[in-house]
PDB file of N, CA and C in Angstrom:
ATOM      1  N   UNK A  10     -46.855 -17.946-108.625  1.00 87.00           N
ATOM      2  CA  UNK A  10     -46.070 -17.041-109.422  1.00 87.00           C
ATOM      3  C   UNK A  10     -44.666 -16.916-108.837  1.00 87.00           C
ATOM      4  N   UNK A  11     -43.713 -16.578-109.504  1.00 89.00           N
ATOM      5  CA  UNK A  11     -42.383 -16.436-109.523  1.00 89.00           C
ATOM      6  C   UNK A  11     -42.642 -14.977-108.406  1.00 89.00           C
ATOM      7  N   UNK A  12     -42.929 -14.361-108.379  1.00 91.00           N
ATOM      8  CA  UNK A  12     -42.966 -13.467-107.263  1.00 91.00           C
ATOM      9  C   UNK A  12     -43.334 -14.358-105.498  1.00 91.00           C
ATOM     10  N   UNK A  13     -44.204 -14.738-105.665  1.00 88.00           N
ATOM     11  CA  UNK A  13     -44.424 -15.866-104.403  1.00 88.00           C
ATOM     12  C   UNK A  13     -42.980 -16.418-103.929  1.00 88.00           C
ATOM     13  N   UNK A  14     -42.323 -16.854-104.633  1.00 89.00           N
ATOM     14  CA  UNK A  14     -40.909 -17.695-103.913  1.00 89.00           C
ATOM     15  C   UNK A  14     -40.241 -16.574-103.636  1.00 89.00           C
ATOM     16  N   UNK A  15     -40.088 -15.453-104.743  1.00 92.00           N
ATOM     17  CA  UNK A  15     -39.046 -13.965-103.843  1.00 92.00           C
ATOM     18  C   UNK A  15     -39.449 -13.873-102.454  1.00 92.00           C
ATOM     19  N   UNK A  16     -40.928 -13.226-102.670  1.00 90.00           N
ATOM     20  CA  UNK A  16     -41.500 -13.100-101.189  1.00 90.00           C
ATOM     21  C   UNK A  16     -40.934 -13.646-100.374  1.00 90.00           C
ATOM     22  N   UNK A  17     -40.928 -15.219-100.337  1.00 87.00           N
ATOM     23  CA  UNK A  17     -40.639 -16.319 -99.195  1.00 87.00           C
ATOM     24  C   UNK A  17     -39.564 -15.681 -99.202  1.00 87.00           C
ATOM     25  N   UNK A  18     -38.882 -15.703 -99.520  1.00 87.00           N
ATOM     26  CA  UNK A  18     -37.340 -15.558 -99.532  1.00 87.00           C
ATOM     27  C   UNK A  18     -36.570 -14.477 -98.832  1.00 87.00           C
ATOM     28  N   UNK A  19     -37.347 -13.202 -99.140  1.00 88.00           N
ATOM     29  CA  UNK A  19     -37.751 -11.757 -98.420  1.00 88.00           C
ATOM     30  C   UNK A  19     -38.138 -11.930 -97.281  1.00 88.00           C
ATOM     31  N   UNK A  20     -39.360 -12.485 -96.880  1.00 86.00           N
ATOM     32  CA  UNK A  20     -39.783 -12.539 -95.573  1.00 86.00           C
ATOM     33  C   UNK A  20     -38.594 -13.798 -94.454  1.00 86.00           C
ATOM     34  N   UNK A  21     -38.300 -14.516 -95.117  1.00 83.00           N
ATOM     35  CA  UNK A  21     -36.895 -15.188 -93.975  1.00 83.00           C
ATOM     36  C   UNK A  21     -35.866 -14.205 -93.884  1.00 83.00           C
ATOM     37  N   UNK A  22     -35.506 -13.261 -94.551  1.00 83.00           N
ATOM     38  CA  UNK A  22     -34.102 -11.914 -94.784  1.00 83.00           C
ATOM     39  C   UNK A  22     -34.877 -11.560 -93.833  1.00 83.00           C
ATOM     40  N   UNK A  23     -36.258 -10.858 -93.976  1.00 83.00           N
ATOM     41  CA  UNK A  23     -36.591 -10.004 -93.048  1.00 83.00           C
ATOM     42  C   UNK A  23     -36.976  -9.708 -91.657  1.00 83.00           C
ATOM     43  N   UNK A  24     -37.394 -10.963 -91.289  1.00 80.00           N
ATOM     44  CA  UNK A  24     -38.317 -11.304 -90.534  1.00 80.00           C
ATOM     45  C   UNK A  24     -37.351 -12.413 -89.523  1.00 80.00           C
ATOM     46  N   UNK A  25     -36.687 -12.850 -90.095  1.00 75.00           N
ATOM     47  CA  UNK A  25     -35.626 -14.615 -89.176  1.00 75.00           C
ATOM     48  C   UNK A  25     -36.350 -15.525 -89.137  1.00 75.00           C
ATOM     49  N   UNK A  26     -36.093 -16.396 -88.123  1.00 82.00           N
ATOM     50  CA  UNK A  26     -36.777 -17.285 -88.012  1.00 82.00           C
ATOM     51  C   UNK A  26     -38.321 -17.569 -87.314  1.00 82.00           C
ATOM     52  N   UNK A  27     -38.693 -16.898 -88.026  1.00 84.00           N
ATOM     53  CA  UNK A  27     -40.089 -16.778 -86.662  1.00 84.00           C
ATOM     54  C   UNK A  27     -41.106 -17.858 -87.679  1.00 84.00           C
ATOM     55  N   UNK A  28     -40.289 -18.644 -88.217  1.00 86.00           N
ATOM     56  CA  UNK A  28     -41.138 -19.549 -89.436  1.00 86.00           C
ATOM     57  C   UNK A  28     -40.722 -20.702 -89.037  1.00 86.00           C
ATOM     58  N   UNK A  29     -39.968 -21.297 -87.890  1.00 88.00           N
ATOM     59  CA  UNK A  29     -39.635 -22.021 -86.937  1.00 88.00           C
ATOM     60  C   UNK A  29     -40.697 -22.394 -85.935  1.00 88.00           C
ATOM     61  N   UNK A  30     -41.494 -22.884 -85.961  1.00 83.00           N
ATOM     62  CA  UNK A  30     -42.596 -23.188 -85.250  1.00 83.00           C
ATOM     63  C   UNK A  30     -42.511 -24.481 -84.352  1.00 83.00           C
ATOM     64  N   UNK A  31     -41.715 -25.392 -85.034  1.00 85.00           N
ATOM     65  CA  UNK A  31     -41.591 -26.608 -83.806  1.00 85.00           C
ATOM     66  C   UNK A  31     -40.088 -26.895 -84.587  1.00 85.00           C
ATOM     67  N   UNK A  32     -39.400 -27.741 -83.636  1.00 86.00           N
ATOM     68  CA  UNK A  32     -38.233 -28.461 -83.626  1.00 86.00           C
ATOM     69  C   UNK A  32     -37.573 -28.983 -84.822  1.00 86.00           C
ATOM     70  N   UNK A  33     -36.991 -28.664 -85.915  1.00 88.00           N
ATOM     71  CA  UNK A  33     -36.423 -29.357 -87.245  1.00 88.00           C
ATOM     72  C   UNK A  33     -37.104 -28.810 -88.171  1.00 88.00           C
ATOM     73  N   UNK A  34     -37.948 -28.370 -88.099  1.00 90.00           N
ATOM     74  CA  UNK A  34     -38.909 -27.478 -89.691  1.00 90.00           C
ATOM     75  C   UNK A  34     -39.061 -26.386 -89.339  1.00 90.00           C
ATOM     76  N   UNK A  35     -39.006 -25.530 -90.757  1.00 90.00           N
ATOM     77  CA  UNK A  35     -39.504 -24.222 -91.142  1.00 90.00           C
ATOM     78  C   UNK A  35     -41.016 -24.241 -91.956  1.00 90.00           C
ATOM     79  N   UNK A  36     -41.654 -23.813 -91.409  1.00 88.00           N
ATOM     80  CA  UNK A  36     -42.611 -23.834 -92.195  1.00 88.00           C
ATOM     81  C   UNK A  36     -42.589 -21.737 -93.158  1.00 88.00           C
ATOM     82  N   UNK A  37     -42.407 -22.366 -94.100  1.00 88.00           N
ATOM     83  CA  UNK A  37     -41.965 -21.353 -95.339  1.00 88.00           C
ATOM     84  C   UNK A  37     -43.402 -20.581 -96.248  1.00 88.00           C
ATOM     85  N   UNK A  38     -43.467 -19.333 -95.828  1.00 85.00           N
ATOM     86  CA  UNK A  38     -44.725 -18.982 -96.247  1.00 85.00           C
ATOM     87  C   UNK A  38     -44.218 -17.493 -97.168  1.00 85.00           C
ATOM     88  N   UNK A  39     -45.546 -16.918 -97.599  1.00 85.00           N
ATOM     89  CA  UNK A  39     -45.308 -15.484 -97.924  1.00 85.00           C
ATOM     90  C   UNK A  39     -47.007 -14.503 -97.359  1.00 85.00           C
ATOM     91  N   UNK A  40     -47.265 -13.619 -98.172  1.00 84.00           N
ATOM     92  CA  UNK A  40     -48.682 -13.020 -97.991  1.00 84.00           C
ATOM     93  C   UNK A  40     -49.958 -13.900 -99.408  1.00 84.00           C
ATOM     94  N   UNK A  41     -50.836 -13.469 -98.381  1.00 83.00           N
ATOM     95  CA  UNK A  41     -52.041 -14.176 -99.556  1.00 83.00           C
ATOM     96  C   UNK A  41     -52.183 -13.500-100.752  1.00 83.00           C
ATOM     97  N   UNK A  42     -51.572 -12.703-100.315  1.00 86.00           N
ATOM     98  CA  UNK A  42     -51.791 -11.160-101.975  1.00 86.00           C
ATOM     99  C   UNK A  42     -50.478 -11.650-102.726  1.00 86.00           C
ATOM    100  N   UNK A  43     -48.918 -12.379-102.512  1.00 90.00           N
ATOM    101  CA  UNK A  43     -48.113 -11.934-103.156  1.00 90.00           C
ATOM    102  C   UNK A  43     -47.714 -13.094-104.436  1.00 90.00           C
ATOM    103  N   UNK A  44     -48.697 -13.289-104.830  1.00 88.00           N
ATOM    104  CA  UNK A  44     -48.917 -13.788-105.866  1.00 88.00           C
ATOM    105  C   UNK A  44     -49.039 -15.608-106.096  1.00 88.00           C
ATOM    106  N   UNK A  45     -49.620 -15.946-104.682  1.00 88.00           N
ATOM    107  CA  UNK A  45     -50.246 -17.068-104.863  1.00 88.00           C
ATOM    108  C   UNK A  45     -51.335 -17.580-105.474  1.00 88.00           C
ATOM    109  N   UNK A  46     -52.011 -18.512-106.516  1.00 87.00           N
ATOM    110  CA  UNK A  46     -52.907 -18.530-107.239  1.00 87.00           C
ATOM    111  C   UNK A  46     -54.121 -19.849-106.584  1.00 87.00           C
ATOM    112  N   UNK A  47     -53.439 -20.636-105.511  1.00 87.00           N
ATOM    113  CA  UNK A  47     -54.100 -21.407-105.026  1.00 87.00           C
ATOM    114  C   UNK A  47     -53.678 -22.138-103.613  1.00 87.00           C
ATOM    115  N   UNK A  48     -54.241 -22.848-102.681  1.00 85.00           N
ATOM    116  CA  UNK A  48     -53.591 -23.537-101.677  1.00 85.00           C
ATOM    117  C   UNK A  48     -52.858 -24.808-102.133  1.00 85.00           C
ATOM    118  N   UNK A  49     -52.004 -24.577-101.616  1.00 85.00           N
ATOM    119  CA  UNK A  49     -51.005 -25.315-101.933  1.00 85.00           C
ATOM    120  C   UNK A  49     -49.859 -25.874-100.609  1.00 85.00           C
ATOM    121  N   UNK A  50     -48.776 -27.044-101.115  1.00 84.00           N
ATOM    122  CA  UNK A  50     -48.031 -27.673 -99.791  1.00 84.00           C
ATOM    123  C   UNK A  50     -46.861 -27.842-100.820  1.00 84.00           C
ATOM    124  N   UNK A  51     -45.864 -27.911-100.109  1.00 88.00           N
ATOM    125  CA  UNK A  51     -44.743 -29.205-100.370  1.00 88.00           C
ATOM    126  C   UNK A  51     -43.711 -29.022 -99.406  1.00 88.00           C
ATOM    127  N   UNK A  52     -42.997 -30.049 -99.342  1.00 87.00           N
ATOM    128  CA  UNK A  52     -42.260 -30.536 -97.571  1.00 87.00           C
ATOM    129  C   UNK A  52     -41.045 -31.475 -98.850  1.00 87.00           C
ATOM    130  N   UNK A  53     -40.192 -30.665 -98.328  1.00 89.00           N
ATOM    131  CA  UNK A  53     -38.336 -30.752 -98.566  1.00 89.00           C
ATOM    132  C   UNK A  53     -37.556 -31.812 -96.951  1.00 89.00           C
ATOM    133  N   UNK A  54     -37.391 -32.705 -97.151  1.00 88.00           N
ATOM    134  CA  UNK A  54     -37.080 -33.335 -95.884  1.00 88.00           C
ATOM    135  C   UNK A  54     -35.642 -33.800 -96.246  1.00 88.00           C
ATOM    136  N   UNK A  55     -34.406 -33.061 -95.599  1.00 89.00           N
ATOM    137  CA  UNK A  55     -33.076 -32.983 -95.700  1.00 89.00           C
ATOM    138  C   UNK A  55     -32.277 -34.002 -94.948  1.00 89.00           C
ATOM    139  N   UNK A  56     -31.214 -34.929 -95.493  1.00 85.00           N
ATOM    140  CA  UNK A  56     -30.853 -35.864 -95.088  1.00 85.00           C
ATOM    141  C   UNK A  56     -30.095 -35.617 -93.656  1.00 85.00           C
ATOM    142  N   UNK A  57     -29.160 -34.049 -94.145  1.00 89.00           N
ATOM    143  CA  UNK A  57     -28.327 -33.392 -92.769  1.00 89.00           C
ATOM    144  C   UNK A  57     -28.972 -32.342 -92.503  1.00 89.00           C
ATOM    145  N   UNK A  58     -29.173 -31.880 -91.396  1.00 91.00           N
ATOM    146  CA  UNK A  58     -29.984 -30.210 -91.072  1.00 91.00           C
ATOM    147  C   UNK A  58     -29.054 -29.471 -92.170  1.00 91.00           C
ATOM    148  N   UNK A  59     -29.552 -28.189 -92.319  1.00 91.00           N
ATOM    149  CA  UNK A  59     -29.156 -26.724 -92.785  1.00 91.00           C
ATOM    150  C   UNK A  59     -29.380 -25.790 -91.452  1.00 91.00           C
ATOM    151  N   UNK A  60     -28.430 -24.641 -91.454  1.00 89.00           N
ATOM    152  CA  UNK A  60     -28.470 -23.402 -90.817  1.00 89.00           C
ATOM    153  C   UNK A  60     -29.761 -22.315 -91.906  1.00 89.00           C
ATOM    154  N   UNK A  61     -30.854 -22.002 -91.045  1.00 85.00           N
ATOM    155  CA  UNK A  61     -31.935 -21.108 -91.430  1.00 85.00           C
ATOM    156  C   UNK A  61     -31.984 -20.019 -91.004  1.00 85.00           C
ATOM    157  N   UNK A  62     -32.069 -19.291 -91.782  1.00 79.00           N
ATOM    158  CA  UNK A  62     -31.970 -17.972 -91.248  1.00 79.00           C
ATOM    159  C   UNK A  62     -30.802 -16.834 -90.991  1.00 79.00           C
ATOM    160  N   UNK A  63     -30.866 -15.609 -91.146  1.00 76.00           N
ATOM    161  CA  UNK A  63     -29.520 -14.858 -90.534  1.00 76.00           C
ATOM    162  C   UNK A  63     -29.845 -14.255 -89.523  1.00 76.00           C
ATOM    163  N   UNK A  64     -30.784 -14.020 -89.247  1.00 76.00           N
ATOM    164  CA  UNK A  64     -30.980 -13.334 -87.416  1.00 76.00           C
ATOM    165  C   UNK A  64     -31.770 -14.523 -86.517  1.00 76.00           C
ATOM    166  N   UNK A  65     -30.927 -14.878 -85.354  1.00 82.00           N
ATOM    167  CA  UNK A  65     -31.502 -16.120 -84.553  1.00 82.00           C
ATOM    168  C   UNK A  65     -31.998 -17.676 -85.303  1.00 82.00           C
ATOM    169  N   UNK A  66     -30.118 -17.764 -85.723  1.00 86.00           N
ATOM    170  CA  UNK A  66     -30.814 -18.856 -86.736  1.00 86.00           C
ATOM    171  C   UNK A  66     -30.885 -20.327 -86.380  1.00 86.00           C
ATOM    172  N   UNK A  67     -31.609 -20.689 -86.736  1.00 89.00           N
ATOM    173  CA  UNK A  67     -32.196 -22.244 -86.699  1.00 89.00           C
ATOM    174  C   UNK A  67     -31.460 -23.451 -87.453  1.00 89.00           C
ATOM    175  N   UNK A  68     -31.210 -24.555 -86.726  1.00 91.00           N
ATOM    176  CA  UNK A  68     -31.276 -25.624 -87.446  1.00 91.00           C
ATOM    177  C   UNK A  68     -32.220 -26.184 -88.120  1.00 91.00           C
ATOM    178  N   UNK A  69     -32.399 -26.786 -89.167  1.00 92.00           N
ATOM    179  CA  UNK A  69     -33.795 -27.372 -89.746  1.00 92.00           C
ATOM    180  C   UNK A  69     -33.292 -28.473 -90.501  1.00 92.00           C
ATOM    181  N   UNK A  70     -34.619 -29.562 -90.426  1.00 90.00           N
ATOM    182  CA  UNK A  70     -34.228 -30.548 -91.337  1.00 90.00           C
ATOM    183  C   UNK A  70     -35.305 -30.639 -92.342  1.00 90.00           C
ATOM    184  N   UNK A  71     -36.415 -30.120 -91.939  1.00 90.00           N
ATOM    185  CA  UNK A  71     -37.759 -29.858 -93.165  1.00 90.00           C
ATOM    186  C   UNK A  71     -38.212 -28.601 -93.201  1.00 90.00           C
ATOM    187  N   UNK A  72     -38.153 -28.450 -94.691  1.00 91.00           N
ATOM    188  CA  UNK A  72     -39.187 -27.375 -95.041  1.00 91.00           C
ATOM    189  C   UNK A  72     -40.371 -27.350 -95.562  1.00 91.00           C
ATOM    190  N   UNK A  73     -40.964 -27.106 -95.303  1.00 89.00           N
ATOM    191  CA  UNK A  73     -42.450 -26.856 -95.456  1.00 89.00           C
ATOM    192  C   UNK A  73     -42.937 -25.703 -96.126  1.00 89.00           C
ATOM    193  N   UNK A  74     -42.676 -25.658 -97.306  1.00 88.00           N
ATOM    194  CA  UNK A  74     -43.769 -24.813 -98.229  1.00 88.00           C
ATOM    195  C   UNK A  74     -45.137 -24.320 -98.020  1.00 88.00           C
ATOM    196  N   UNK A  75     -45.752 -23.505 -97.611  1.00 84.00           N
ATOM    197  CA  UNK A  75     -46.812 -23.052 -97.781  1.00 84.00           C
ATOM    198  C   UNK A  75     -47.196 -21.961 -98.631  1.00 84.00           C
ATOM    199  N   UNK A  76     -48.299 -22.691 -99.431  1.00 84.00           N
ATOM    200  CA  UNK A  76     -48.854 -21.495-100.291  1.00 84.00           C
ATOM    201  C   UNK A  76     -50.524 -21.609 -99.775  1.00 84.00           C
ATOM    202  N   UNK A  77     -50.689 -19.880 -99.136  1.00 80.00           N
ATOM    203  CA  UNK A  77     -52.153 -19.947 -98.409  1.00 80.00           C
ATOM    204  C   UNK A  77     -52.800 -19.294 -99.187  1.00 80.00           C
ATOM    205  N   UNK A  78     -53.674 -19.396 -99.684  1.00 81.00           N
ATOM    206  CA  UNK A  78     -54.519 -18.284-100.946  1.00 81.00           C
ATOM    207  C   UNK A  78     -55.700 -17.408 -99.768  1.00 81.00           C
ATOM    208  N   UNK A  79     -56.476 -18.349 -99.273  1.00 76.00           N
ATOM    209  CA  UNK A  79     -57.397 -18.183 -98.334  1.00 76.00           C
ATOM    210  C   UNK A  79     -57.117 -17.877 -96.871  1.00 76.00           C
ATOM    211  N   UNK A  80     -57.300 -16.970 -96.260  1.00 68.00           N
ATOM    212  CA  UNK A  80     -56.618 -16.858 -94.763  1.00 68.00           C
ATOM    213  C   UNK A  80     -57.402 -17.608 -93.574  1.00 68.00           C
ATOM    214  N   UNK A  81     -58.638 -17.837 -94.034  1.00 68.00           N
ATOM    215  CA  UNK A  81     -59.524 -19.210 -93.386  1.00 68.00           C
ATOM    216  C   UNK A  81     -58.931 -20.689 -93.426  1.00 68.00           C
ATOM    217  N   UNK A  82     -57.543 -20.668 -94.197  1.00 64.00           N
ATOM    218  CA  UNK A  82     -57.374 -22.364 -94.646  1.00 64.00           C
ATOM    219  C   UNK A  82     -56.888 -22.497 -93.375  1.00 64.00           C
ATOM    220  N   UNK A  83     -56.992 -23.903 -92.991  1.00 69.00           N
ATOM    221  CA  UNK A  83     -56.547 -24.376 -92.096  1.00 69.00           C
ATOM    222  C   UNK A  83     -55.595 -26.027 -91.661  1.00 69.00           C
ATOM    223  N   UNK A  84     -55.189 -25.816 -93.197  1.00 68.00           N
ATOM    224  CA  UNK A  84     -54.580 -26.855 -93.377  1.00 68.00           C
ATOM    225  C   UNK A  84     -53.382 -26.592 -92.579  1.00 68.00           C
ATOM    226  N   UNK A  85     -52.577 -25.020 -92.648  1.00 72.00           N
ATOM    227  CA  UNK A  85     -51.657 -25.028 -91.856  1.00 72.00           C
ATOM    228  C   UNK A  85     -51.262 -25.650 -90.856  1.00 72.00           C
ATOM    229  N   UNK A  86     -52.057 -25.443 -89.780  1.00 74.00           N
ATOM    230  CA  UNK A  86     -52.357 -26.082 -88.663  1.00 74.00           C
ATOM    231  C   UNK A  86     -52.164 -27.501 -88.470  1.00 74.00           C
ATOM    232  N   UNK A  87     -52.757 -27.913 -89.463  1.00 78.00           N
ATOM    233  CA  UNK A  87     -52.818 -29.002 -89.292  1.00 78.00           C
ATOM    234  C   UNK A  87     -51.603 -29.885 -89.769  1.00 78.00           C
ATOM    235  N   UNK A  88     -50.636 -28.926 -90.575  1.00 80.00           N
ATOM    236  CA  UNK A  88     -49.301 -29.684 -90.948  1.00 80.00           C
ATOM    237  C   UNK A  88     -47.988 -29.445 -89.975  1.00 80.00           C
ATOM    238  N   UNK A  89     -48.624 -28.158 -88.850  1.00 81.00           N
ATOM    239  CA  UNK A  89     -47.607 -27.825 -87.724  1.00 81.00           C
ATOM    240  C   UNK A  89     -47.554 -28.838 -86.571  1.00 81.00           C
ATOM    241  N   UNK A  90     -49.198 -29.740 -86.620  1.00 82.00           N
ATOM    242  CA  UNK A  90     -49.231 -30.934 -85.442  1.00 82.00           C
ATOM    243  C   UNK A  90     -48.714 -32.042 -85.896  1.00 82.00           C
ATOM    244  N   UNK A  91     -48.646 -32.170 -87.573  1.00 83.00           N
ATOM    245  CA  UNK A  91     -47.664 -33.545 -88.074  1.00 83.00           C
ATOM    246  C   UNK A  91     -46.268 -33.396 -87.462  1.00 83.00           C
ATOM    247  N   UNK A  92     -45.737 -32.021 -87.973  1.00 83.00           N
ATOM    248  CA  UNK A  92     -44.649 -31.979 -87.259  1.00 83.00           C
ATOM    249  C   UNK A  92     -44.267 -31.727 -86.108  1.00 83.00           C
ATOM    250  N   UNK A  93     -44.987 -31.323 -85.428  1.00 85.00           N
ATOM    251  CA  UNK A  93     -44.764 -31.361 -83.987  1.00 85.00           C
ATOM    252  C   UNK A  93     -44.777 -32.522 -83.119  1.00 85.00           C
ATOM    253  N   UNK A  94     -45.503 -33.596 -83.560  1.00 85.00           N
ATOM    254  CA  UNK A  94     -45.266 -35.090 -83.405  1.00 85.00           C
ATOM    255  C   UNK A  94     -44.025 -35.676 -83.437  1.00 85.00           C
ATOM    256  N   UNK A  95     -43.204 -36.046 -81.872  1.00 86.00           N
ATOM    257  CA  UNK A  95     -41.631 -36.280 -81.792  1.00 86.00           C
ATOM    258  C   UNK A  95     -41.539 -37.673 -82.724  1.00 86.00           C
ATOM    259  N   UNK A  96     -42.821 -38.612 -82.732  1.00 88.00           N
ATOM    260  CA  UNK A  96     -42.346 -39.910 -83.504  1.00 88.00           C
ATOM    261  C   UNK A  96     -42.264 -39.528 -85.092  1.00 88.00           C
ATOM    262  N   UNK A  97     -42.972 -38.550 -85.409  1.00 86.00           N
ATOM    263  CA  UNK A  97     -43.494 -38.031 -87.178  1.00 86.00           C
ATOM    264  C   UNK A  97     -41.769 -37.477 -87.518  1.00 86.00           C
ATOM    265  N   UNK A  98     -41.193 -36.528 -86.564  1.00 85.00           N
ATOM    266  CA  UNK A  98     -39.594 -35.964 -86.767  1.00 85.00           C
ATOM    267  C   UNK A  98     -38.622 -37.336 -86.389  1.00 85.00           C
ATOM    268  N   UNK A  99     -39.001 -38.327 -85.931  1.00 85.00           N
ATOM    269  CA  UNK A  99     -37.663 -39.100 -86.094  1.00 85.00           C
ATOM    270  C   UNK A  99     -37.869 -39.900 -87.297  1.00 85.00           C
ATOM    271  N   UNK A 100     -39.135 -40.208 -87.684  1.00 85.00           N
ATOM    272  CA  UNK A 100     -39.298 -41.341 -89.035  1.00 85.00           C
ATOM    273  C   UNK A 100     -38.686 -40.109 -89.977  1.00 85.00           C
ATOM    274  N   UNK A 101     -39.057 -38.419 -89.972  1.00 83.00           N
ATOM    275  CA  UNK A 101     -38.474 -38.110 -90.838  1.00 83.00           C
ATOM    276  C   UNK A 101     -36.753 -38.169 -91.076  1.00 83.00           C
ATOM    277  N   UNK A 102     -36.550 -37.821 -89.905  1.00 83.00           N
ATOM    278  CA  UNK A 102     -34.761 -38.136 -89.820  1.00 83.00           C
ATOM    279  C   UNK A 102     -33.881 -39.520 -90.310  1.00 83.00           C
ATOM    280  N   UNK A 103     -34.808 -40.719 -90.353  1.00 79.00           N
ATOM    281  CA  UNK A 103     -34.542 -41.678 -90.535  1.00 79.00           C
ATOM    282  C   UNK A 103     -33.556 -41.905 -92.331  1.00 79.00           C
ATOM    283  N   UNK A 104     -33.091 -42.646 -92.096  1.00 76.00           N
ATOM    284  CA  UNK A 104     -32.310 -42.511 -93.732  1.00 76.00           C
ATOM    285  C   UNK A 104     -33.123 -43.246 -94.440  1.00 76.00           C
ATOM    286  N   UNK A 105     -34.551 -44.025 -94.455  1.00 81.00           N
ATOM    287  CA  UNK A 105     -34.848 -44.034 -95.432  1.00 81.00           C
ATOM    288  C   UNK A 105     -36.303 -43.980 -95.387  1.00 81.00           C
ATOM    289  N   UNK A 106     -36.924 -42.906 -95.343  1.00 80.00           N
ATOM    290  CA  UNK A 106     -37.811 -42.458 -95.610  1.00 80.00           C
ATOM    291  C   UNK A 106     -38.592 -42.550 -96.654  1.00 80.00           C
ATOM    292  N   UNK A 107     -39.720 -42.565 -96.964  1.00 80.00           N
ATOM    293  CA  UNK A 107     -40.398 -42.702 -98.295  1.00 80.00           C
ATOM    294  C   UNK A 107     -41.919 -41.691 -98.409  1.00 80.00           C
ATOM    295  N   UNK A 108     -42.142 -41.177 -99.092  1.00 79.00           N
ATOM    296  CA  UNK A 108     -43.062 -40.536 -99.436  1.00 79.00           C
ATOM    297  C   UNK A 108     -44.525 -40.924 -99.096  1.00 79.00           C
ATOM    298  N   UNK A 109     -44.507 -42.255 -99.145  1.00 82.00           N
ATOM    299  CA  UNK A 109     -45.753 -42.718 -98.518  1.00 82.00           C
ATOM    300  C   UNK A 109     -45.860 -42.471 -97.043  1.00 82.00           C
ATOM    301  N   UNK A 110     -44.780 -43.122 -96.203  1.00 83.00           N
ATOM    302  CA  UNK A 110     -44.966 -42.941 -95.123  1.00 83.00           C
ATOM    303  C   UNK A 110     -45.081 -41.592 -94.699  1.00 83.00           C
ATOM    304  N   UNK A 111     -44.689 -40.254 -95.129  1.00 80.00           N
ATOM    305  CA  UNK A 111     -44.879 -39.517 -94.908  1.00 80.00           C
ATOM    306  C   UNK A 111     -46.398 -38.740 -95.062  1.00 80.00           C
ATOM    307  N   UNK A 112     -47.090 -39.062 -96.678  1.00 76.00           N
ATOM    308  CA  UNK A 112     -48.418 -38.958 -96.471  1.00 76.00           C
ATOM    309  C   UNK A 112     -48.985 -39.711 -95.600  1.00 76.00           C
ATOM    310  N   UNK A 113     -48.719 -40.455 -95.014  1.00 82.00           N
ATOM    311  CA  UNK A 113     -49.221 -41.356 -93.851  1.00 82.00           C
ATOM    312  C   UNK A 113     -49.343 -40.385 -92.287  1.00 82.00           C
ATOM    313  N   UNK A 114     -48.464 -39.895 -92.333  1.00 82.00           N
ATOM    314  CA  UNK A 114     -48.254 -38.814 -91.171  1.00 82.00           C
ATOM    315  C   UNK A 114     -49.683 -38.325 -90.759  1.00 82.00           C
ATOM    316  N   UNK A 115     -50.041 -37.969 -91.639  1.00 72.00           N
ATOM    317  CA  UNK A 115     -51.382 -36.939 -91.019  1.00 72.00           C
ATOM    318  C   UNK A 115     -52.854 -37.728 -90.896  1.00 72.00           C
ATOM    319  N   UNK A 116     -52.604 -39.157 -90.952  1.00 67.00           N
ATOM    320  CA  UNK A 116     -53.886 -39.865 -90.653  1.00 67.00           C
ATOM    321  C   UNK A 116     -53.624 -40.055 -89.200  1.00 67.00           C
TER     322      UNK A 116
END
């Protein structure tokens, strides 16, 4: 729901960067109540970093969408060790990247 992306949006105003979890990504979330309808992903991978955040702000070159419906999912996790992988952040930095290789990441 269109309320879900405010949220996100609210919680980086509010909160800073504490959605900075490893080196070049934000991983971008909201609450399980604020109007998410299912688990869900998507990953924004930026050719030049962006400045994130207004209190203690971050460079980033990916964002990472999360939509958690379930607070048991644990896919999270498992998309914070793709990126936390220094070889997974330079193929992303690379200029030509492709979508496959990136679903490739997490095998």
């Amino acid at each position: 729901e269109q309320r879900y992306v405010s949220r996100m949006i609210t919680a980086v105003k509010q909160f800073g960067t504490y959605m900075c979890l490893v080196e070049d990504t934000a991983f971008v979330h909201a609450g399980t109540e604020d109007g998410i309808t299912e688990n869900c992903s998507a990953i924004l991978v930026l050719k030049k970093p962006v400045t994130f955040g207004d209190r203690n702000p971050k460079r980033v070159r990916n964002i990472v969408i999360m939509g958690i419906r379930e607070k048991t999912e644990d896919s999270f996790l498992k998309l914070v060790y793709i990126f936390a992988n220094e070889e997974n952040r330079k193929l992303l930095a690379g200029k030509r990247i492709t979508v496959s290789q990136i679903e490739d990441m997490g095998e």
